[in-house]
């Protein structure tokens, strides 16, 4: 150690280490900079995406209402003098009453102008009148003042999506309607309110009446079917493969194929569903039942892979400890391994479900792309789901559906965020260190 | 079986006479007997023709260089090797004269009577109480909560851990120190009421003080249990065991009284290993 030659050698090595050190530090700094740049870019893109969607979609959550003075003309709405709910519902001509009152208040003459005036109101307006009359039959024959929904064009005008400075031929709202609109605005008859209908109704041809609730219920039923099918099957398959199956050619083959299935494009599962569930088993079209089955097929490999990974991550010492105490293999799995693996399994399942929730392609194949107004009451009713609803609205030419599309995207994203957040929460909550 | 175990745990076994008389160890009846045991991991021949007697209520130490098959042999004794697909065990292994690999033997019962303590302390990620209570619960050894509590306390006392944890039964077992965790694992094994306890390098991850504590404990447990311990420490083997078996490359080279093995080994391999260790 004290040999002078030795110490020269050591000095030389130290020098080399020093030189290498600054190079290593530089490389490290460079690498960190790349990382920061990548993250900043990703955040910018995300903000841009979220920003455009929010800017386009937030207006879907409120809606223009107009206050009208209406004379509930008995001759029109209660022709035989009866004001019981049934007559009002079946025979009352509330549209006629509305037109009559509007024509009178705005002194409109001529068929065309009449049509323009009534076109400022949603077809929902007459139903609002009808409901009001049914609830208060004594108002029949009286003048009432009531808020009704504006038509989509007027709604868009209020929200600034229809520009007044365009020539009349280039815009949906005509000059004469603008004059009436300004008069209503001056009389404080125009108001925007939170669009509750968006969250309580199904699809509609009229943008101002279209809602996402039908699609939400459809998505919920579909996800329910998916979860009921995919979770137990996936869990059982994973537990068997990881804990009980012998390691041989056959299980290797199964493993490889599960991994392959996870990579199969989702539309292929749709085709499979069409061929097997619809054509062969003749299950109903457009139904959450079939959609859920197709999505379960799609989600199954994801769940199996996630579950196997979490089971594998449980330390073998826990298994040995339990086996050494005389627990049977099933007891080892159910008492120790599964509880420890559960957070990971649930996370994998939720992420798989979130993917299924946003899936469109396979559902197009089995007819869930239909226009459906009614809220589905069960898994065999025809229905649509949120991403398909978005696709349908994005495909509609009316200006009013543009904001609905973005609004629906916001709702869908909100669901996804909630699901992913719950995955994170579950993992944090049940994660145990050992 | 279950009833017998309860009795075994709740009522203290009769005091042992052999303790006072070192030579008396020789006269201890044989608790476990192995004859011509061969173990293969797939193609690998890990143990060759091992024939060893394990005396009742004494400590048998298994020593030998790394990879010689000590753990493999130990795991044959409670059939833990069953869980390894590629492992094949042949030969005869007996507990109280009964073949433990016979078809009629239930591994669950077997492992209830042959407990195991592992190299790394491996408490369940549950409370201290639940760790000890797990075995009795699985085997249905206790009728009610009061019995269970009594059994847990008794087991913790026997493992010398009770005073340290009596105020914190609800804390996770993993929150204890390494040495305490290992004693918790011993308590957990004792709670099932085993007759034999297998220990695979129980002190290898512990500091000297914790090790001394465990060694004392092993010495106490010897009064009531048959103990087989794998160790890499010659001193430990010399301190705690009455019998020693030396393994080398899958062969059982030599077995005998511990003092004899350490002072006067018959085989030169044994001599080499022991002296090599002592420097
Ligand atoms: N699960 C297994 N699969 C394949 N081979 C194994 C397995 N377990 C042990 N072996 C082999 O069997 C031989 C004996 O291993 P064993 O673990 O019994 O040694 P050991 O004496 O306990 O060693 P150490 O002192 O290092 O713990 C080794 O050569 C090892 O490679
Ligand atoms: Mg070992």
XYZ file of C-alpha atoms and ligand atoms in Angstrom:
745
model
C 0.000 0.000 0.000
C 2.832 2.395 0.808
C 4.657 1.646 -2.448
C 5.164 5.020 -4.243
C 4.241 3.423 -7.591
C 0.939 2.434 -6.038
C 0.099 5.935 -4.892
C 0.886 7.347 -8.373
C -1.522 4.801 -9.768
C -4.168 5.808 -7.254
C -3.651 9.512 -8.076
C -4.090 8.732 -11.790
C -7.283 6.817 -11.094
C -8.678 9.640 -9.006
C -7.990 12.079 -11.830
C -9.823 9.826 -14.268
C -12.767 9.496 -11.943
C -12.864 13.290 -11.631
C -12.915 13.767 -15.390
C -15.523 11.090 -15.824
C -17.560 12.636 -13.040
C -18.168 15.948 -14.790
C -19.117 14.082 -17.965
C -21.559 11.979 -15.993
C -23.025 15.031 -14.315
C -23.502 16.742 -17.681
C -25.211 13.667 -19.099
C -27.445 13.524 -16.075
C -28.427 17.180 -16.399
C -29.111 16.776 -20.110
C -31.268 13.769 -19.442
C -33.266 15.601 -16.813
C -33.778 18.519 -19.205
C -35.213 16.173 -21.845
C -37.617 14.856 -19.261
C -38.771 18.317 -18.238
C -39.269 19.371 -21.860
C -41.294 16.247 -22.565
C -43.512 16.841 -19.566
C -44.052 20.499 -20.423
C -45.020 19.538 -23.977
C -47.408 16.898 -22.724
C -49.019 19.340 -20.305
C -49.389 21.974 -23.017
C -51.094 19.500 -25.329
C -53.379 18.361 -22.558
C -54.265 21.944 -21.679
C -54.956 22.697 -25.324
C -57.228 19.696 -25.624
C -59.034 20.376 -22.378
C -59.220 24.079 -23.243
C -60.844 23.605 -26.644
C -63.300 21.068 -25.341
C -64.243 23.230 -22.400
C -64.527 26.363 -24.568
C -66.760 24.559 -27.047
C -68.704 22.539 -24.584
C -69.427 24.660 -21.542
C -72.285 26.432 -23.356
C -74.075 23.081 -23.668
C -74.738 23.288 -19.942
C -76.970 26.345 -20.161
C -79.846 27.247 -22.348
C -81.976 30.182 -23.464
C -85.528 30.565 -22.147
C -88.137 33.097 -23.292
C -91.026 34.452 -21.295
C -94.281 34.507 -23.247
C -97.741 35.799 -22.400
C -100.241 33.192 -23.464
C -103.995 33.174 -23.466
C -105.051 29.608 -22.657
C -107.906 29.645 -25.118
C -110.548 27.095 -24.065
C -111.670 26.652 -27.631
C -108.285 25.377 -28.580
C -107.117 23.507 -25.550
C -110.363 22.271 -24.075
C -112.683 22.081 -27.033
C -115.481 20.190 -25.240
C -115.231 22.303 -22.142
C -113.594 19.674 -20.000
C -110.336 20.529 -18.267
C -109.466 17.130 -16.881
C -105.851 16.028 -17.464
C -106.771 13.412 -20.013
C -108.582 15.809 -22.323
C -105.850 18.386 -21.993
C -103.244 15.794 -22.760
C -104.973 14.235 -25.712
C -107.025 16.940 -27.321
C -105.604 20.289 -26.327
C -104.036 22.235 -29.179
C -101.415 24.106 -27.171
C -99.360 24.908 -30.227
C -102.404 26.647 -31.635
C -102.856 28.591 -28.400
C -99.213 29.616 -28.389
C -99.339 30.771 -32.021
C -102.555 32.670 -31.422
C -101.100 34.546 -28.466
C -97.790 35.253 -30.181
C -99.486 36.503 -33.354
C -101.590 38.777 -31.236
C -98.756 40.204 -29.145
C -96.374 40.764 -32.038
C -99.061 41.771 -34.582
C -97.845 39.383 -37.174
C -99.555 38.986 -40.480
C -98.984 36.309 -43.069
C -98.255 32.597 -42.892
C -94.519 32.933 -43.483
C -93.977 35.462 -40.709
C -96.121 33.402 -38.365
C -93.892 30.428 -39.021
C -90.777 32.514 -38.408
C -92.160 33.693 -35.104
C -93.150 30.268 -33.829
C -89.792 28.912 -35.053
C -88.109 31.013 -32.367
C -89.530 28.635 -29.798
C -88.666 25.069 -29.156
C -91.355 22.494 -29.842
C -90.930 21.841 -26.154
C -92.685 25.157 -25.480
C -96.142 23.747 -26.197
C -95.443 20.815 -23.899
C -94.426 23.251 -21.175
C -97.781 25.007 -21.648
C -99.600 21.706 -21.586
C -97.920 20.581 -18.379
C -98.688 23.898 -16.779
C -102.337 23.698 -17.779
C -102.689 20.132 -16.585
C -101.206 21.096 -13.244
C -103.449 24.175 -12.958
C -106.710 23.446 -14.787
C -108.350 26.560 -13.344
C -106.012 28.690 -15.481
C -107.759 27.519 -18.641
C -109.382 30.547 -20.251
C -106.999 32.926 -18.486
C -103.896 34.837 -19.510
C -100.655 33.459 -18.157
C -97.046 34.514 -18.317
C -94.670 31.591 -18.620
C -91.021 30.763 -19.398
C -90.501 28.375 -22.312
C -87.452 27.021 -24.100
C -86.168 28.964 -27.095
C -85.380 27.146 -30.299
C -81.828 26.032 -30.898
C -81.180 28.874 -33.371
C -82.215 31.529 -30.859
C -80.197 29.709 -28.213
C -77.150 29.866 -30.467
C -77.824 33.552 -31.145
C -77.855 34.268 -27.407
C -74.612 32.350 -26.963
C -73.016 34.343 -29.779
C -72.565 31.370 -32.053
C -74.752 32.941 -34.752
C -73.322 36.240 -35.919
C -75.579 39.179 -36.675
C -73.138 40.874 -39.046
C -73.497 38.184 -41.703
C -75.888 38.864 -44.602
C -79.375 37.576 -43.899
C -79.108 34.722 -46.398
C -76.023 33.431 -44.579
C -77.557 32.993 -41.175
C -80.236 30.872 -39.632
C -81.861 33.722 -37.725
C -83.559 36.121 -40.127
C -83.770 39.901 -39.789
C -87.396 39.873 -38.711
C -86.571 37.385 -35.975
C -83.726 39.616 -34.830
C -86.175 42.490 -34.449
C -88.499 40.340 -32.319
C -85.547 38.983 -30.373
C -84.301 42.488 -29.573
C -87.761 43.499 -28.464
C -87.996 40.463 -26.183
C -84.554 41.205 -24.809
C -85.551 44.793 -24.143
C -88.603 43.564 -22.256
C -86.380 41.207 -20.191
C -88.070 38.209 -21.685
C -84.798 36.421 -22.526
C -82.928 34.488 -19.894
C -80.279 31.780 -19.822
C -80.588 28.996 -17.317
C -78.760 25.837 -16.358
C -79.684 23.154 -18.858
C -81.208 20.486 -16.626
C -82.717 18.782 -19.662
C -79.253 17.914 -20.882
C -78.857 15.654 -17.873
C -82.368 14.235 -17.771
C -83.477 13.442 -21.304
C -82.472 11.182 -24.130
C -81.472 12.058 -27.646
C -83.644 14.275 -29.809
C -83.656 15.625 -33.343
C -83.914 19.110 -31.825
C -80.592 20.198 -30.326
C -82.227 22.238 -27.563
C -84.093 19.143 -26.366
C -81.318 16.619 -26.766
C -79.856 15.201 -23.559
C -77.134 12.829 -22.538
C -79.066 10.983 -19.826
C -80.196 8.189 -22.160
C -76.595 7.586 -23.143
C -75.431 7.747 -19.526
C -77.976 5.124 -18.514
C -77.034 3.041 -21.556
C -73.360 3.317 -20.652
C -74.123 2.413 -17.048
C -76.090 -0.698 -18.008
C -73.428 -1.714 -20.499
C -70.661 -1.264 -17.948
C -72.674 -3.201 -15.403
C -72.951 -6.163 -17.762
C -69.267 -5.857 -18.604
C -68.264 -5.773 -14.960
C -70.499 -8.670 -13.955
C -69.065 -10.814 -16.726
C -65.463 -9.728 -16.948
C -64.470 -9.268 -13.303
C -65.312 -12.693 -11.852
C -64.192 -14.558 -14.942
C -60.984 -12.553 -15.221
C -60.231 -12.898 -11.529
C -60.871 -16.630 -11.481
C -58.777 -17.156 -14.606
C -55.913 -15.117 -13.213
C -55.986 -16.851 -9.834
C -56.081 -20.268 -11.453
C -53.296 -19.520 -13.912
C -51.067 -17.858 -11.340
C -51.687 -19.981 -8.267
C -52.861 -23.409 -9.301
C -52.151 -24.230 -12.922
C -49.140 -26.430 -13.632
C -46.503 -24.714 -15.711
C -46.529 -26.569 -19.005
C -46.913 -26.064 -22.756
C -50.658 -25.669 -22.543
C -50.602 -22.945 -19.883
C -47.799 -21.195 -21.777
C -49.957 -21.249 -24.886
C -52.913 -19.867 -22.974
C -50.756 -17.125 -21.515
C -49.420 -16.079 -24.917
C -52.918 -16.005 -26.330
C -54.274 -13.890 -23.503
C -51.545 -11.373 -24.220
C -52.423 -11.499 -27.906
C -56.105 -10.959 -27.180
C -55.269 -7.810 -25.247
C -53.780 -6.391 -28.436
C -56.667 -7.294 -30.762
C -58.343 -4.171 -32.229
C -61.647 -3.595 -30.562
C -63.675 -3.602 -33.772
C -62.812 -7.269 -34.175
C -64.639 -7.983 -30.925
C -67.577 -6.072 -32.410
C -67.593 -8.326 -35.459
C -67.407 -11.340 -33.191
C -70.350 -10.034 -31.195
C -72.320 -9.471 -34.382
C -71.621 -12.968 -35.659
C -72.044 -14.847 -32.401
C -74.371 -12.935 -30.105
C -76.676 -11.374 -32.687
C -76.697 -13.759 -35.633
C -76.202 -17.036 -33.844
C -77.763 -16.554 -30.423
C -80.214 -13.956 -31.752
C -79.910 -11.634 -28.815
C -81.559 -8.217 -29.224
C -79.784 -5.602 -31.297
C -78.623 -2.282 -29.897
C -78.934 -3.649 -26.367
C -76.596 -2.946 -23.433
C -76.662 -6.686 -22.773
C -74.877 -7.461 -26.018
C -72.719 -4.342 -25.829
C -71.659 -5.352 -22.335
C -70.854 -8.875 -23.483
C -68.715 -7.594 -26.336
C -66.907 -5.142 -24.094
C -66.442 -7.879 -21.487
C -64.621 -9.946 -24.089
C -62.489 -6.932 -24.835
C -61.781 -6.130 -21.170
C -61.166 -9.696 -20.033
C -57.526 -9.952 -21.168
C -56.731 -6.597 -19.556
C -58.190 -7.738 -16.242
C -56.458 -11.112 -16.394
C -53.089 -9.539 -17.144
C -53.427 -6.899 -14.426
C -54.632 -9.468 -11.902
C -51.818 -11.880 -12.672
C -49.268 -9.118 -12.322
C -50.657 -8.154 -8.911
C -50.788 -11.781 -7.771
C -47.210 -12.250 -8.868
C -46.201 -9.155 -6.921
C -47.377 -10.691 -3.642
C -44.170 -11.842 -1.943
C -43.761 -15.619 -1.898
C -42.819 -15.396 1.778
C -46.466 -14.685 2.611
C -47.563 -17.822 0.780
C -44.867 -19.880 2.495
C -45.790 -18.557 5.905
C -49.415 -19.552 5.447
C -48.598 -22.911 3.881
C -46.166 -23.600 6.709
C -48.975 -23.065 9.209
C -51.038 -25.679 7.462
C -53.363 -23.490 5.440
C -54.641 -25.179 2.297
C -53.793 -23.611 -1.029
C -57.258 -22.168 -1.405
C -56.979 -20.669 2.084
C -53.582 -19.244 1.257
C -55.036 -17.553 -1.798
C -58.264 -16.327 -0.251
C -56.867 -15.277 3.145
C -53.559 -13.776 2.133
C -52.738 -13.514 -1.537
C -55.999 -12.078 -2.851
C -56.367 -9.380 -0.174
C -52.822 -8.245 -0.869
C -53.313 -8.332 -4.622
C -56.775 -6.766 -4.560
C -55.757 -3.105 -4.901
C -53.782 -3.931 -8.011
C -56.567 -6.092 -9.388
C -59.162 -3.384 -8.779
C -56.950 -0.770 -10.369
C -56.492 -2.946 -13.433
C -60.206 -3.627 -13.594
C -61.164 0.015 -13.314
C -58.690 0.996 -15.994
C -60.029 -1.765 -18.232
C -63.574 -0.563 -17.546
C -62.588 3.015 -18.296
C -61.285 1.880 -21.642
C -64.517 0.014 -22.287
C -66.523 3.097 -21.309
C -64.850 5.111 -24.044
C -65.149 2.405 -26.685
C -67.218 3.069 -29.835
C -66.097 0.816 -32.651
C -67.326 -2.580 -31.433
C -70.676 -1.092 -30.441
C -71.260 0.259 -33.947
C -71.061 -3.334 -35.157
C -73.868 -4.513 -32.928
C -76.225 -1.672 -33.696
C -75.838 0.553 -30.668
C -75.415 3.453 -33.058
C -79.176 3.889 -33.527
C -81.079 7.089 -32.784
C -82.797 6.355 -29.500
C -84.986 8.849 -27.699
C -86.203 6.752 -24.793
C -84.211 6.220 -21.644
C -83.412 2.487 -21.555
C -85.150 0.716 -18.692
C -83.088 -2.458 -18.687
C -80.187 -4.221 -20.341
C -82.277 -5.570 -23.176
C -83.806 -2.226 -24.211
C -82.395 -0.514 -27.239
C -79.992 2.152 -26.130
C -76.858 4.000 -26.971
C -73.768 4.816 -24.943
C -71.872 8.029 -24.318
C -69.097 7.720 -26.901
C -71.569 6.624 -29.563
C -73.838 9.535 -28.629
C -70.874 11.848 -29.120
C -70.202 10.266 -32.487
C -73.846 10.715 -33.506
C -73.971 14.356 -32.466
C -70.632 15.117 -34.062
C -72.167 13.799 -37.247
C -75.201 16.126 -37.116
C -75.123 19.255 -39.268
C -77.009 21.597 -36.895
C -74.944 24.228 -35.148
C -76.670 23.369 -31.866
C -75.161 19.892 -31.800
C -71.596 21.207 -31.884
C -71.776 22.359 -28.294
C -73.697 19.223 -27.334
C -70.867 17.131 -28.734
C -68.294 18.933 -26.648
C -70.612 18.961 -23.650
C -71.010 15.204 -23.915
C -67.250 14.837 -24.220
C -66.893 16.799 -20.991
C -69.378 14.505 -19.253
C -67.591 11.413 -20.577
C -64.224 12.758 -19.493
C -65.642 13.559 -16.084
C -66.728 9.938 -15.711
C -63.327 8.707 -16.815
C -61.552 11.039 -14.413
C -63.790 9.854 -11.582
C -63.098 6.211 -12.440
C -59.367 6.697 -12.664
C -59.315 8.762 -9.505
C -61.165 6.004 -7.702
C -58.571 3.545 -8.996
C -55.817 5.683 -7.511
C -57.787 6.095 -4.287
C -58.386 2.365 -3.926
C -54.742 1.636 -4.516
C -53.655 4.176 -1.935
C -56.253 3.071 0.562
C -55.679 -0.666 0.460
C -52.014 -0.677 -0.328
C -50.123 -2.333 2.512
C -46.425 -2.509 2.943
C -44.860 -5.768 3.941
C -56.386 -34.345 15.721
C -57.736 -30.915 16.487
C -58.765 -31.809 19.974
C -55.404 -33.289 20.608
C -53.719 -30.107 19.489
C -55.803 -27.949 21.745
C -54.912 -30.087 24.639
C -51.328 -29.908 23.640
C -51.269 -26.168 23.625
C -53.505 -25.291 26.507
C -52.142 -27.727 29.021
C -48.405 -27.469 29.428
C -46.625 -30.639 28.374
C -45.004 -32.638 31.182
C -41.647 -31.306 32.355
C -38.727 -32.822 30.573
C -36.259 -34.934 32.437
C -33.515 -35.028 29.843
C -32.434 -31.450 30.386
C -30.252 -32.087 33.390
C -28.414 -34.955 31.871
C -26.352 -34.139 28.766
C -25.728 -37.760 27.972
C -29.447 -38.337 28.267
C -29.887 -36.734 24.854
C -28.703 -39.986 23.443
C -31.593 -41.818 24.928
C -34.198 -39.498 23.473
C -36.647 -41.439 21.346
C -36.572 -40.749 17.639
C -39.236 -38.252 16.582
C -38.561 -38.148 12.868
C -36.671 -40.706 10.868
C -35.571 -40.460 7.252
C -34.205 -43.315 5.209
C -32.674 -43.058 1.745
C -34.211 -39.713 0.914
C -33.416 -38.468 -2.581
C -34.590 -35.141 -3.946
C -34.501 -34.032 -7.564
C -35.245 -30.587 -8.904
C -36.047 -31.557 -12.489
C -32.673 -33.010 -13.601
C -30.724 -31.754 -10.615
C -30.033 -34.300 -7.921
C -30.158 -32.081 -4.832
C -30.093 -34.699 -2.055
C -28.633 -38.191 -2.154
C -29.622 -41.015 0.152
C -30.092 -38.990 3.290
C -30.807 -41.114 6.344
C -31.085 -39.109 9.512
C -32.728 -39.571 12.901
C -34.164 -36.573 14.673
C -34.498 -37.057 18.391
C -37.532 -35.945 20.326
C -37.242 -32.771 22.383
C -33.791 -31.879 21.322
C -32.260 -29.524 18.817
C -30.787 -30.953 15.659
C -28.588 -28.569 13.686
C -28.077 -28.942 9.943
C -24.829 -27.395 8.779
C -22.903 -27.339 5.533
C -21.744 -25.051 2.758
C -24.221 -23.039 0.728
C -26.226 -25.043 -1.811
C -25.588 -28.402 -0.145
C -29.270 -29.102 0.350
C -29.981 -28.162 3.964
C -33.082 -26.141 3.139
C -34.190 -28.797 0.696
C -33.981 -31.443 3.405
C -35.767 -29.256 5.923
C -38.575 -28.573 3.457
C -38.993 -32.305 2.894
C -39.776 -32.741 6.568
C -43.057 -30.784 6.354
C -43.629 -31.397 2.663
C -43.199 -27.752 1.740
C -41.475 -29.062 -1.370
C -44.875 -30.237 -2.585
C -45.512 -26.699 -3.765
C -42.543 -26.774 -6.148
C -43.678 -28.397 -9.368
C -40.287 -29.667 -10.450
C -39.349 -31.119 -7.090
C -39.467 -34.907 -6.662
C -38.907 -36.588 -3.320
C -38.256 -40.318 -2.922
C -37.310 -42.421 0.068
C -38.980 -42.772 3.426
C -39.692 -39.986 5.883
C -41.425 -40.777 9.131
C -42.999 -38.829 11.918
C -43.582 -41.043 14.960
C -43.106 -44.044 12.708
C -45.752 -42.917 10.202
C -44.737 -42.312 6.607
C -45.468 -38.633 6.013
C -45.521 -39.032 2.245
C -48.169 -41.750 2.413
C -51.349 -41.116 0.435
C -53.408 -41.202 3.596
C -51.524 -38.276 5.115
C -53.132 -34.876 4.863
C -50.506 -32.159 4.351
C -52.650 -29.679 6.188
C -52.596 -31.842 9.320
C -48.958 -32.660 8.844
C -47.991 -28.995 8.688
C -50.075 -28.326 11.755
C -47.868 -30.733 13.679
C -44.616 -29.658 12.017
C -44.305 -25.870 12.193
C -41.821 -23.828 10.225
C -39.884 -20.615 10.792
C -38.243 -19.050 7.802
C -34.967 -17.324 7.133
C -36.479 -13.911 6.659
C -39.111 -12.976 9.241
C -42.357 -13.085 7.299
C -45.235 -11.947 9.480
C -48.521 -11.504 7.661
C -49.385 -7.893 6.914
C -51.982 -8.092 9.681
C -52.081 -7.189 13.332
C -49.838 -8.942 15.837
C -52.868 -10.663 17.301
C -54.151 -11.864 13.956
C -50.730 -13.175 13.041
C -50.696 -15.514 15.997
C -54.415 -16.241 15.803
C -54.308 -17.219 12.142
C -53.164 -20.819 12.567
C -55.612 -21.705 15.359
C -58.430 -20.114 13.372
C -57.601 -22.022 10.211
C -57.470 -25.300 12.068
C -60.501 -24.500 14.183
C -58.543 -25.066 17.396
C -60.512 -22.698 19.582
C -64.178 -22.431 20.368
C -64.513 -18.772 21.251
C -62.758 -15.465 21.460
C -61.667 -15.937 25.080
C -59.929 -19.216 24.264
C -58.285 -17.606 21.281
C -57.014 -14.694 23.344
C -55.644 -17.073 25.923
C -53.917 -19.140 23.266
C -52.422 -16.066 21.613
C -51.102 -14.798 24.920
C -49.673 -18.180 25.794
C -47.943 -18.515 22.442
C -46.496 -15.016 22.674
C -45.243 -15.794 26.178
C -43.586 -18.978 25.023
C -41.916 -17.023 22.230
C -40.741 -14.473 24.791
C -42.503 -11.654 23.033
C -45.526 -11.084 25.217
C -44.115 -8.352 27.447
C -42.861 -6.362 24.489
C -46.148 -6.365 22.604
C -48.829 -6.708 25.255
C -50.026 -3.119 24.794
C -50.020 -3.184 21.026
C -51.789 -6.330 19.855
C -53.515 -4.300 17.169
C -50.340 -2.958 15.574
C -49.270 -4.526 12.305
C -46.846 -7.404 12.728
C -44.588 -5.735 10.209
C -44.120 -2.741 12.520
C -41.966 -4.794 14.891
C -38.183 -4.967 14.771
C -36.571 -7.811 12.848
C -35.851 -9.871 15.941
C -39.325 -9.276 17.323
C -40.815 -10.248 13.971
C -38.891 -13.513 14.049
C -40.153 -14.242 17.546
C -43.646 -13.376 16.333
C -43.196 -15.970 13.601
C -42.130 -18.482 16.224
C -45.181 -17.625 18.330
C -47.329 -18.034 15.231
C -45.875 -21.492 14.637
C -46.267 -22.486 18.296
C -49.905 -21.409 18.388
C -50.916 -24.281 16.131
C -49.539 -26.744 18.680
C -46.855 -28.433 16.633
C -44.623 -31.215 17.889
C -41.734 -30.347 15.617
C -40.484 -26.878 14.662
C -38.300 -26.436 11.613
C -36.151 -23.318 11.452
C -34.281 -22.310 8.320
C -31.493 -19.902 9.332
C -33.827 -18.068 11.710
C -31.145 -15.603 12.813
C -29.437 -14.815 9.560
C -31.090 -11.432 9.199
C -30.758 -10.463 12.857
C -28.166 -8.582 14.870
C -26.184 -10.363 17.617
C -28.481 -9.275 20.445
C -31.629 -10.408 18.693
C -29.795 -13.588 17.744
C -28.875 -14.271 21.358
C -32.510 -13.742 22.294
C -33.683 -16.297 19.724
C -31.022 -18.759 20.769
C -32.179 -18.533 24.391
C -35.694 -19.071 23.163
C -34.699 -22.159 21.181
C -33.078 -23.541 24.283
C -36.290 -23.044 26.243
C -38.497 -24.432 23.499
C -36.426 -27.597 23.454
C -38.221 -28.631 26.661
C -41.451 -29.061 24.760
C -40.661 -29.291 21.085
C -38.462 -31.159 18.687
C -36.424 -28.589 16.804
C -34.500 -28.817 13.562
C -32.441 -25.755 12.750
C -30.408 -24.885 9.685
C -27.577 -22.530 10.461
C -24.466 -21.110 8.875
C -22.944 -20.210 12.182
C -20.798 -22.926 13.736
C -20.975 -21.152 17.064
C -24.729 -21.127 16.915
C -24.876 -24.818 16.097
C -22.502 -25.520 18.954
C -24.477 -23.353 21.369
C -28.033 -24.472 20.707
C -27.949 -27.997 19.336
C -27.532 -31.422 20.852
C -27.178 -33.228 17.530
C -25.516 -31.977 14.375
C -25.720 -33.212 10.801
C -23.194 -32.075 8.215
C -24.276 -31.907 4.567
C -22.001 -31.536 1.605
C -23.081 -31.319 -2.074
C -26.290 -33.177 -1.440
C -24.757 -35.888 0.738
C -25.246 -36.313 4.461
C -21.584 -36.688 5.390
C -21.770 -37.052 9.113
C -24.222 -36.927 11.982
C -23.759 -37.226 15.687
C -23.610 -35.527 19.063
C -22.811 -31.869 18.611
C -19.749 -31.849 20.903
C -18.369 -34.854 19.085
C -18.884 -33.303 15.614
C -17.177 -30.113 16.649
C -14.298 -31.548 18.621
C -13.699 -34.851 17.006
C -15.257 -35.142 13.536
C -14.834 -38.502 11.876
C -14.906 -37.240 8.305
C -12.208 -34.973 6.948
C -14.757 -32.941 4.977
C -16.478 -32.125 8.222
C -13.160 -31.300 9.768
C -12.313 -29.034 6.810
C -15.605 -27.220 6.944
C -15.535 -26.664 10.672
C -11.930 -25.613 10.898
C -12.226 -23.489 7.761
C -14.983 -21.641 9.471
C -13.098 -21.167 12.676
C -10.098 -19.979 10.674
N -36.786 -24.435 -6.247
C -35.639 -24.954 -6.739
N -35.556 -25.234 -8.047
C -34.413 -25.761 -8.552
N -33.335 -26.022 -7.845
C -33.345 -25.751 -6.520
C -34.509 -25.192 -5.913
N -34.258 -25.013 -4.593
C -32.989 -25.435 -4.417
N -32.446 -25.888 -5.565
C -31.094 -26.427 -5.735
O -30.902 -27.449 -4.808
C -29.618 -27.351 -4.226
C -29.754 -27.287 -2.734
O -30.405 -26.088 -2.394
P -30.754 -25.659 -0.903
O -31.569 -24.449 -0.944
O -31.326 -26.824 -0.205
O -29.312 -25.327 -0.320
P -28.929 -24.830 1.137
O -28.038 -25.835 1.701
O -30.125 -24.459 1.890
O -28.083 -23.540 0.776
P -27.980 -22.185 1.611
O -27.114 -22.463 2.749
O -27.378 -21.238 0.657
O -29.370 -21.803 2.012
C -28.974 -26.100 -4.793
O -28.005 -26.498 -5.734
C -30.066 -25.368 -5.452
O -29.606 -24.804 -6.654
Mg -31.014 -22.611 2.588
